[in-house]
Amino acid sequence: GENVEQHPSTLSVQEGDSAVIKCTYSDSASNYFPWYKQELGKGPQLIIDIRSNVGEKKDQRIAVTLNKTAKHFSLHITETQPEDSAVYFCAGITNFGNEKLTFGTGTRLTIIP
Amino acid sequence: DTAVSQTPKYLVTQMGNDKSIKCEQNLGHDTMYWYKQDSKKFLKIMFSYNNKELIINETVPNRFSPKSPDKAHLNLHINSLELGDSAVYFCASSPGTFGSEQFFGPGTRLTVL
């Protein structure tokens, strides 16, 4: 089955700087890659996603890039703000038709004021 | 206004007991899920139902039994609780179409003593 690896496990950046989180996946047939943000005491929430027919997608301060050849995708957050502090999960779809997401191990992002 | 709700939010119980967690979604989605998040924040799917039919059943002990009385509800019953069952359990729902956003509930923190 699909295996998704995520790095780093923790990341601290100064407010206003950029943050980058990277993920690799094993199943070359996977073609949908969402990113979820989990704030303390809450459930994960989708922040951005990308499909394999697109190399990059941007939504305000958040962007995701996908390299299908290398089987990796990254989350970029620019102009970080304190409310960006959370745990971020990448994920990949495997077992098409059954919508089974395989999540990465998570990155705890801390924004230093 | 709550999209995906779970009860209870906290559950503390003794080893060997049987307990249930309830989940309801008011989004009109066809697919519902149960996820387990352990102390290291690893998020792993347990079950998925589409229109009350079980479509994903990961290698979960048969002490865990999901039940979907209708499309809007997916409950999780756990028999003979063990220490290792301590975790946060998340219910989620999605429209069920490929690559659609999953909406997570607030989670139920289960502690087995």
CSV table of N, CA and C in Angstrom, one decimal, chain A:
chain,number,residue,atom,x,y,z
A,1,GLY,N,0.8,-1.2,0.0
A,1,GLY,CA,0.0,0.0,0.0
A,1,GLY,C,0.9,1.2,0.0
A,2,GLU,N,0.2,2.4,0.0
A,2,GLU,CA,0.9,3.7,0.0
A,2,GLU,C,1.6,3.9,1.3
A,3,ASN,N,2.8,4.6,1.2
A,3,ASN,CA,3.6,5.0,2.3
A,3,ASN,C,3.9,6.5,2.1
A,4,VAL,N,3.6,7.3,3.1
A,4,VAL,CA,3.9,8.7,2.9
A,4,VAL,C,4.8,9.1,4.1
A,5,GLU,N,5.9,9.7,3.7
A,5,GLU,CA,6.9,10.2,4.7
A,5,GLU,C,6.9,11.7,4.7
A,6,GLN,N,7.1,12.3,5.9
A,6,GLN,CA,6.9,13.7,6.0
A,6,GLN,C,8.1,14.2,6.9
A,7,HIS,N,8.7,15.4,6.4
A,7,HIS,CA,9.8,16.0,7.1
A,7,HIS,C,9.7,17.5,7.0
A,8,PRO,N,10.1,18.2,8.1
A,8,PRO,CA,10.6,17.7,9.3
A,8,PRO,C,9.5,17.4,10.3
A,9,SER,N,9.8,16.8,11.4
A,9,SER,CA,8.7,16.5,12.4
A,9,SER,C,8.4,17.7,13.2
A,10,THR,N,9.4,18.6,13.4
A,10,THR,CA,9.1,19.9,14.1
A,10,THR,C,9.8,21.0,13.3
A,11,LEU,N,9.2,22.1,13.3
A,11,LEU,CA,9.8,23.3,12.6
A,11,LEU,C,9.4,24.6,13.3
A,12,SER,N,10.4,25.4,13.6
A,12,SER,CA,10.2,26.7,14.2
A,12,SER,C,10.7,27.7,13.3
A,13,VAL,N,9.9,28.7,13.0
A,13,VAL,CA,10.3,29.8,12.2
A,13,VAL,C,9.9,31.1,12.8
A,14,GLN,N,10.6,32.2,12.5
A,14,GLN,CA,10.3,33.5,13.0
A,14,GLN,C,9.1,34.0,12.2
A,15,GLU,N,8.3,34.7,12.9
A,15,GLU,CA,7.1,35.3,12.3
A,15,GLU,C,7.5,36.2,11.1
A,16,GLY,N,6.8,36.0,10.0
A,16,GLY,CA,7.1,36.7,8.8
A,16,GLY,C,8.0,35.9,7.8
A,17,ASP,N,8.7,34.9,8.3
A,17,ASP,CA,9.5,34.1,7.5
A,17,ASP,C,8.7,33.0,6.8
A,18,SER,N,9.3,32.3,5.9
A,18,SER,CA,8.6,31.2,5.2
A,18,SER,C,8.8,29.8,5.9
A,19,ALA,N,7.9,28.9,5.7
A,19,ALA,CA,8.0,27.6,6.2
A,19,ALA,C,7.8,26.6,5.1
A,20,VAL,N,8.6,25.5,5.0
A,20,VAL,CA,8.4,24.5,4.0
A,20,VAL,C,8.4,23.2,4.6
A,21,ILE,N,7.4,22.4,4.3
A,21,ILE,CA,7.3,21.0,4.8
A,21,ILE,C,7.2,20.1,3.6
A,22,LYS,N,8.0,19.0,3.7
A,22,LYS,CA,8.1,18.1,2.5
A,22,LYS,C,7.6,16.7,2.8
A,23,CYS,N,7.0,16.1,1.7
A,23,CYS,CA,6.5,14.7,1.8
A,23,CYS,C,6.9,13.9,0.6
A,24,THR,N,7.1,12.7,0.8
A,24,THR,CA,7.4,11.8,-0.3
A,24,THR,C,6.4,10.6,-0.2
A,25,TYR,N,6.0,10.1,-1.4
A,25,TYR,CA,5.0,9.0,-1.4
A,25,TYR,C,5.6,7.8,-2.2
A,26,SER,N,5.0,6.6,-2.0
A,26,SER,CA,5.6,5.5,-2.6
A,26,SER,C,4.8,5.0,-3.8
A,27,ASP,N,3.5,5.2,-3.8
A,27,ASP,CA,2.7,4.6,-4.9
A,27,ASP,C,2.6,5.6,-6.1
A,28,SER,N,3.2,5.2,-7.2
A,28,SER,CA,3.2,6.1,-8.3
A,28,SER,C,1.8,6.3,-8.9
A,29,ALA,N,0.9,5.5,-8.5
A,29,ALA,CA,-0.5,5.6,-9.0
A,29,ALA,C,-1.3,6.6,-8.3
A,30,SER,N,-0.8,7.1,-7.1
A,30,SER,CA,-1.5,8.1,-6.3
A,30,SER,C,-1.6,9.4,-7.1
A,31,ASN,N,-2.8,10.0,-7.0
A,31,ASN,CA,-2.9,11.2,-7.8
A,31,ASN,C,-3.7,12.3,-7.1
A,32,TYR,N,-3.8,12.2,-5.8
A,32,TYR,CA,-4.5,13.3,-5.1
A,32,TYR,C,-3.8,13.5,-3.8
A,33,PHE,N,-3.3,14.8,-3.5
A,33,PHE,CA,-2.5,15.0,-2.3
A,33,PHE,C,-3.0,16.2,-1.5
A,34,PRO,N,-3.7,16.0,-0.5
A,34,PRO,CA,-4.2,17.1,0.3
A,34,PRO,C,-3.3,17.4,1.5
A,35,TRP,N,-3.4,18.6,2.0
A,35,TRP,CA,-2.7,19.0,3.2
A,35,TRP,C,-3.7,19.4,4.3
A,36,TYR,N,-3.6,18.9,5.5
A,36,TYR,CA,-4.5,19.2,6.6
A,36,TYR,C,-3.7,19.9,7.7
A,37,LYS,N,-4.4,20.8,8.3
A,37,LYS,CA,-3.9,21.6,9.5
A,37,LYS,C,-4.7,21.2,10.7
A,38,GLN,N,-4.0,20.8,11.8
A,38,GLN,CA,-4.7,20.4,13.0
A,38,GLN,C,-4.2,21.4,14.1
A,39,GLU,N,-5.2,22.2,14.6
A,39,GLU,CA,-4.9,23.0,15.7
A,39,GLU,C,-5.2,22.3,17.0
A,40,LEU,N,-4.6,22.8,18.1
A,40,LEU,CA,-4.6,22.1,19.4
A,40,LEU,C,-6.1,21.8,19.8
A,41,GLY,N,-6.4,20.5,20.1
A,41,GLY,CA,-7.7,20.1,20.6
A,41,GLY,C,-8.8,20.1,19.5
A,42,LYS,N,-8.4,20.2,18.2
A,42,LYS,CA,-9.4,20.1,17.1
A,42,LYS,C,-9.1,19.0,16.1
A,43,GLY,N,-10.0,18.8,15.3
A,43,GLY,CA,-9.8,17.8,14.2
A,43,GLY,C,-9.0,18.5,13.1
A,44,PRO,N,-8.4,17.7,12.2
A,44,PRO,CA,-7.7,18.2,11.0
A,44,PRO,C,-8.6,18.9,10.1
A,45,GLN,N,-8.1,19.9,9.4
A,45,GLN,CA,-8.9,20.7,8.5
A,45,GLN,C,-8.1,20.9,7.2
A,46,LEU,N,-8.8,20.6,6.1
A,46,LEU,CA,-8.1,20.8,4.8
A,46,LEU,C,-7.7,22.2,4.5
A,47,ILE,N,-6.4,22.5,4.1
A,47,ILE,CA,-6.0,23.8,3.8
A,47,ILE,C,-5.7,24.0,2.3
A,48,ILE,N,-5.3,23.0,1.7
A,48,ILE,CA,-5.0,23.0,0.3
A,48,ILE,C,-4.8,21.6,-0.3
A,49,ASP,N,-5.0,21.4,-1.5
A,49,ASP,CA,-4.8,20.1,-2.1
A,49,ASP,C,-4.3,20.2,-3.5
A,50,ILE,N,-3.8,19.2,-4.1
A,50,ILE,CA,-3.2,19.2,-5.4
A,50,ILE,C,-3.5,17.9,-6.1
A,51,ARG,N,-3.8,17.9,-7.4
A,51,ARG,CA,-4.0,16.7,-8.1
A,51,ARG,C,-2.8,16.5,-9.1
A,52,SER,N,-2.6,15.3,-9.5
A,52,SER,CA,-1.3,15.0,-10.2
A,52,SER,C,-1.2,15.6,-11.6
A,53,ASN,N,-2.2,16.2,-12.1
A,53,ASN,CA,-2.1,16.8,-13.4
A,53,ASN,C,-1.7,18.3,-13.3
A,54,VAL,N,-1.4,18.7,-12.1
A,54,VAL,CA,-1.0,20.1,-11.8
A,54,VAL,C,0.3,20.0,-11.0
A,55,GLY,N,1.2,20.9,-11.4
A,55,GLY,CA,2.5,21.0,-10.7
A,55,GLY,C,2.6,21.9,-9.5
A,56,GLU,N,1.7,22.9,-9.5
A,56,GLU,CA,1.7,23.8,-8.4
A,56,GLU,C,0.4,24.5,-8.2
A,57,LYS,N,0.0,24.8,-7.0
A,57,LYS,CA,-1.2,25.4,-6.7
A,57,LYS,C,-1.0,26.4,-5.5
A,58,LYS,N,-1.7,27.6,-5.6
A,58,LYS,CA,-1.4,28.6,-4.6
A,58,LYS,C,-2.8,29.1,-4.1
A,59,ASP,N,-2.8,29.4,-2.8
A,59,ASP,CA,-4.0,30.0,-2.2
A,59,ASP,C,-3.5,31.0,-1.2
A,60,GLN,N,-3.4,32.3,-1.6
A,60,GLN,CA,-3.0,33.3,-0.7
A,60,GLN,C,-1.5,33.0,-0.2
A,61,ARG,N,-1.3,32.8,1.0
A,61,ARG,CA,0.0,32.6,1.6
A,61,ARG,C,0.5,31.2,1.5
A,62,ILE,N,-0.4,30.3,1.0
A,62,ILE,CA,-0.1,28.9,1.0
A,62,ILE,C,0.0,28.4,-0.4
A,63,ALA,N,1.0,27.5,-0.6
A,63,ALA,CA,1.2,26.9,-1.9
A,63,ALA,C,1.7,25.5,-1.8
A,64,VAL,N,1.4,24.7,-2.7
A,64,VAL,CA,1.8,23.3,-2.7
A,64,VAL,C,2.4,23.0,-4.1
A,65,THR,N,3.5,22.3,-4.1
A,65,THR,CA,4.2,21.9,-5.3
A,65,THR,C,4.2,20.4,-5.4
A,66,LEU,N,4.2,19.8,-6.6
A,66,LEU,CA,4.2,18.4,-6.8
A,66,LEU,C,5.2,18.0,-7.8
A,67,ASN,N,6.1,17.1,-7.5
A,67,ASN,CA,7.0,16.5,-8.5
A,67,ASN,C,6.7,15.0,-8.6
A,68,LYS,N,6.0,14.7,-9.7
A,68,LYS,CA,5.5,13.3,-9.9
A,68,LYS,C,6.7,12.4,-10.1
A,69,THR,N,7.7,12.9,-10.9
A,69,THR,CA,8.8,12.0,-11.2
A,69,THR,C,9.5,11.6,-9.9
A,70,ALA,N,9.8,12.5,-9.1
A,70,ALA,CA,10.5,12.2,-7.8
A,70,ALA,C,9.5,11.7,-6.7
A,71,LYS,N,8.3,11.8,-7.0
A,71,LYS,CA,7.2,11.4,-6.0
A,71,LYS,C,7.4,12.1,-4.7
A,72,HIS,N,7.5,13.4,-4.8
A,72,HIS,CA,7.4,14.2,-3.6
A,72,HIS,C,6.6,15.5,-3.8
A,73,PHE,N,6.0,16.0,-2.7
A,73,PHE,CA,5.3,17.2,-2.8
A,73,PHE,C,5.5,18.0,-1.5
A,74,SER,N,5.4,19.3,-1.6
A,74,SER,CA,5.8,20.2,-0.5
A,74,SER,C,4.7,21.3,-0.3
A,75,LEU,N,4.6,21.7,1.0
A,75,LEU,CA,3.8,22.8,1.4
A,75,LEU,C,4.6,24.0,1.7
A,76,HIS,N,4.3,25.1,1.2
A,76,HIS,CA,5.0,26.4,1.4
A,76,HIS,C,4.1,27.4,2.0
A,77,ILE,N,4.5,27.9,3.2
A,77,ILE,CA,3.7,29.0,3.8
A,77,ILE,C,4.6,30.2,3.9
A,78,THR,N,4.1,31.3,3.3
A,78,THR,CA,4.9,32.5,3.3
A,78,THR,C,4.3,33.5,4.3
A,79,GLU,N,5.2,34.5,4.7
A,79,GLU,CA,4.7,35.5,5.6
A,79,GLU,C,4.0,34.9,6.8
A,80,THR,N,4.7,34.0,7.5
A,80,THR,CA,4.0,33.2,8.6
A,80,THR,C,3.5,34.1,9.7
A,81,GLN,N,2.4,33.7,10.3
A,81,GLN,CA,1.8,34.4,11.4
A,81,GLN,C,1.6,33.5,12.5
A,82,PRO,N,1.4,34.0,13.7
A,82,PRO,CA,1.2,33.2,14.9
A,82,PRO,C,0.1,32.1,14.8
A,83,GLU,N,-0.9,32.5,14.1
A,83,GLU,CA,-2.1,31.5,13.9
A,83,GLU,C,-1.7,30.4,12.9
A,84,ASP,N,-0.5,30.4,12.3
A,84,ASP,CA,-0.1,29.3,11.5
A,84,ASP,C,0.5,28.2,12.4
A,85,SER,N,0.7,28.5,13.6
A,85,SER,CA,1.2,27.4,14.5
A,85,SER,C,0.2,26.3,14.7
A,86,ALA,N,0.6,25.1,14.3
A,86,ALA,CA,-0.3,23.9,14.3
A,86,ALA,C,0.5,22.7,13.9
A,87,VAL,N,-0.2,21.6,13.8
A,87,VAL,CA,0.4,20.4,13.3
A,87,VAL,C,-0.1,20.2,11.8
A,88,TYR,N,0.8,20.0,10.9
A,88,TYR,CA,0.4,19.9,9.5
A,88,TYR,C,0.6,18.5,9.0
A,89,PHE,N,-0.4,17.9,8.3
A,89,PHE,CA,-0.3,16.6,7.8
A,89,PHE,C,-0.4,16.6,6.2
A,90,CYS,N,0.5,15.9,5.6
A,90,CYS,CA,0.3,15.7,4.2
A,90,CYS,C,-0.4,14.3,4.0
A,91,ALA,N,-0.9,14.1,2.9
A,91,ALA,CA,-1.6,12.8,2.7
A,91,ALA,C,-1.7,12.5,1.2
A,92,GLY,N,-1.8,11.2,0.9
A,92,GLY,CA,-2.0,10.7,-0.5
A,92,GLY,C,-3.1,9.7,-0.6
A,93,ILE,N,-3.7,9.7,-1.7
A,93,ILE,CA,-4.8,8.8,-1.9
A,93,ILE,C,-4.3,7.5,-2.5
A,94,THR,N,-4.7,6.4,-1.8
A,94,THR,CA,-4.4,5.1,-2.4
A,94,THR,C,-5.7,4.3,-2.5
A,95,ASN,N,-5.8,3.2,-3.1
A,95,ASN,CA,-7.0,2.4,-3.2
A,95,ASN,C,-8.1,3.2,-3.8
A,96,PHE,N,-7.9,3.6,-5.0
A,96,PHE,CA,-8.9,4.5,-5.7
A,96,PHE,C,-10.2,3.9,-5.7
A,97,GLY,N,-11.2,4.8,-5.5
A,97,GLY,CA,-12.6,4.4,-5.4
A,97,GLY,C,-13.0,4.2,-4.0
A,98,ASN,N,-12.1,4.0,-3.1
A,98,ASN,CA,-12.5,3.9,-1.7
A,98,ASN,C,-12.0,5.1,-0.8
A,99,GLU,N,-11.4,6.1,-1.5
A,99,GLU,CA,-11.1,7.3,-0.8
A,99,GLU,C,-10.3,7.1,0.5
A,100,LYS,N,-9.3,6.2,0.4
A,100,LYS,CA,-8.5,5.9,1.6
A,100,LYS,C,-7.3,6.8,1.6
A,101,LEU,N,-7.3,7.8,2.6
A,101,LEU,CA,-6.1,8.7,2.7
A,101,LEU,C,-5.1,8.0,3.5
A,102,THR,N,-3.8,8.1,3.1
A,102,THR,CA,-2.7,7.7,3.9
A,102,THR,C,-2.0,9.0,4.4
A,103,PHE,N,-1.9,9.2,5.6
A,103,PHE,CA,-1.4,10.5,6.2
A,103,PHE,C,0.1,10.3,6.4
A,104,GLY,N,0.8,11.4,6.3
A,104,GLY,CA,2.2,11.5,6.8
A,104,GLY,C,2.2,11.6,8.3
A,105,THR,N,3.4,11.6,8.8
A,105,THR,CA,3.5,11.6,10.3
A,105,THR,C,3.3,12.9,11.0
A,106,GLY,N,3.2,14.0,10.2
A,106,GLY,CA,2.8,15.3,10.8
A,106,GLY,C,4.1,16.1,11.1
A,107,THR,N,3.9,17.4,11.0
A,107,THR,CA,4.9,18.4,11.3
A,107,THR,C,4.4,19.4,12.3
A,108,ARG,N,5.0,19.6,13.4
A,108,ARG,CA,4.5,20.6,14.4
A,108,ARG,C,5.3,21.9,14.0
A,109,LEU,N,4.5,22.8,13.5
A,109,LEU,CA,5.1,24.1,13.1
A,109,LEU,C,4.8,25.2,14.2
A,110,THR,N,5.9,25.8,14.7
A,110,THR,CA,5.8,26.8,15.7
A,110,THR,C,6.3,28.2,15.1
A,111,ILE,N,5.4,29.2,15.2
A,111,ILE,CA,5.8,30.5,14.7
A,111,ILE,C,6.3,31.3,15.9
A,112,ILE,N,7.5,31.8,15.9
A,112,ILE,CA,8.0,32.6,17.0
A,112,ILE,C,7.8,34.1,16.8
A,113,PRO,N,7.0,34.7,17.7
A,113,PRO,CA,6.7,36.1,17.5
A,113,PRO,C,7.9,37.0,17.5
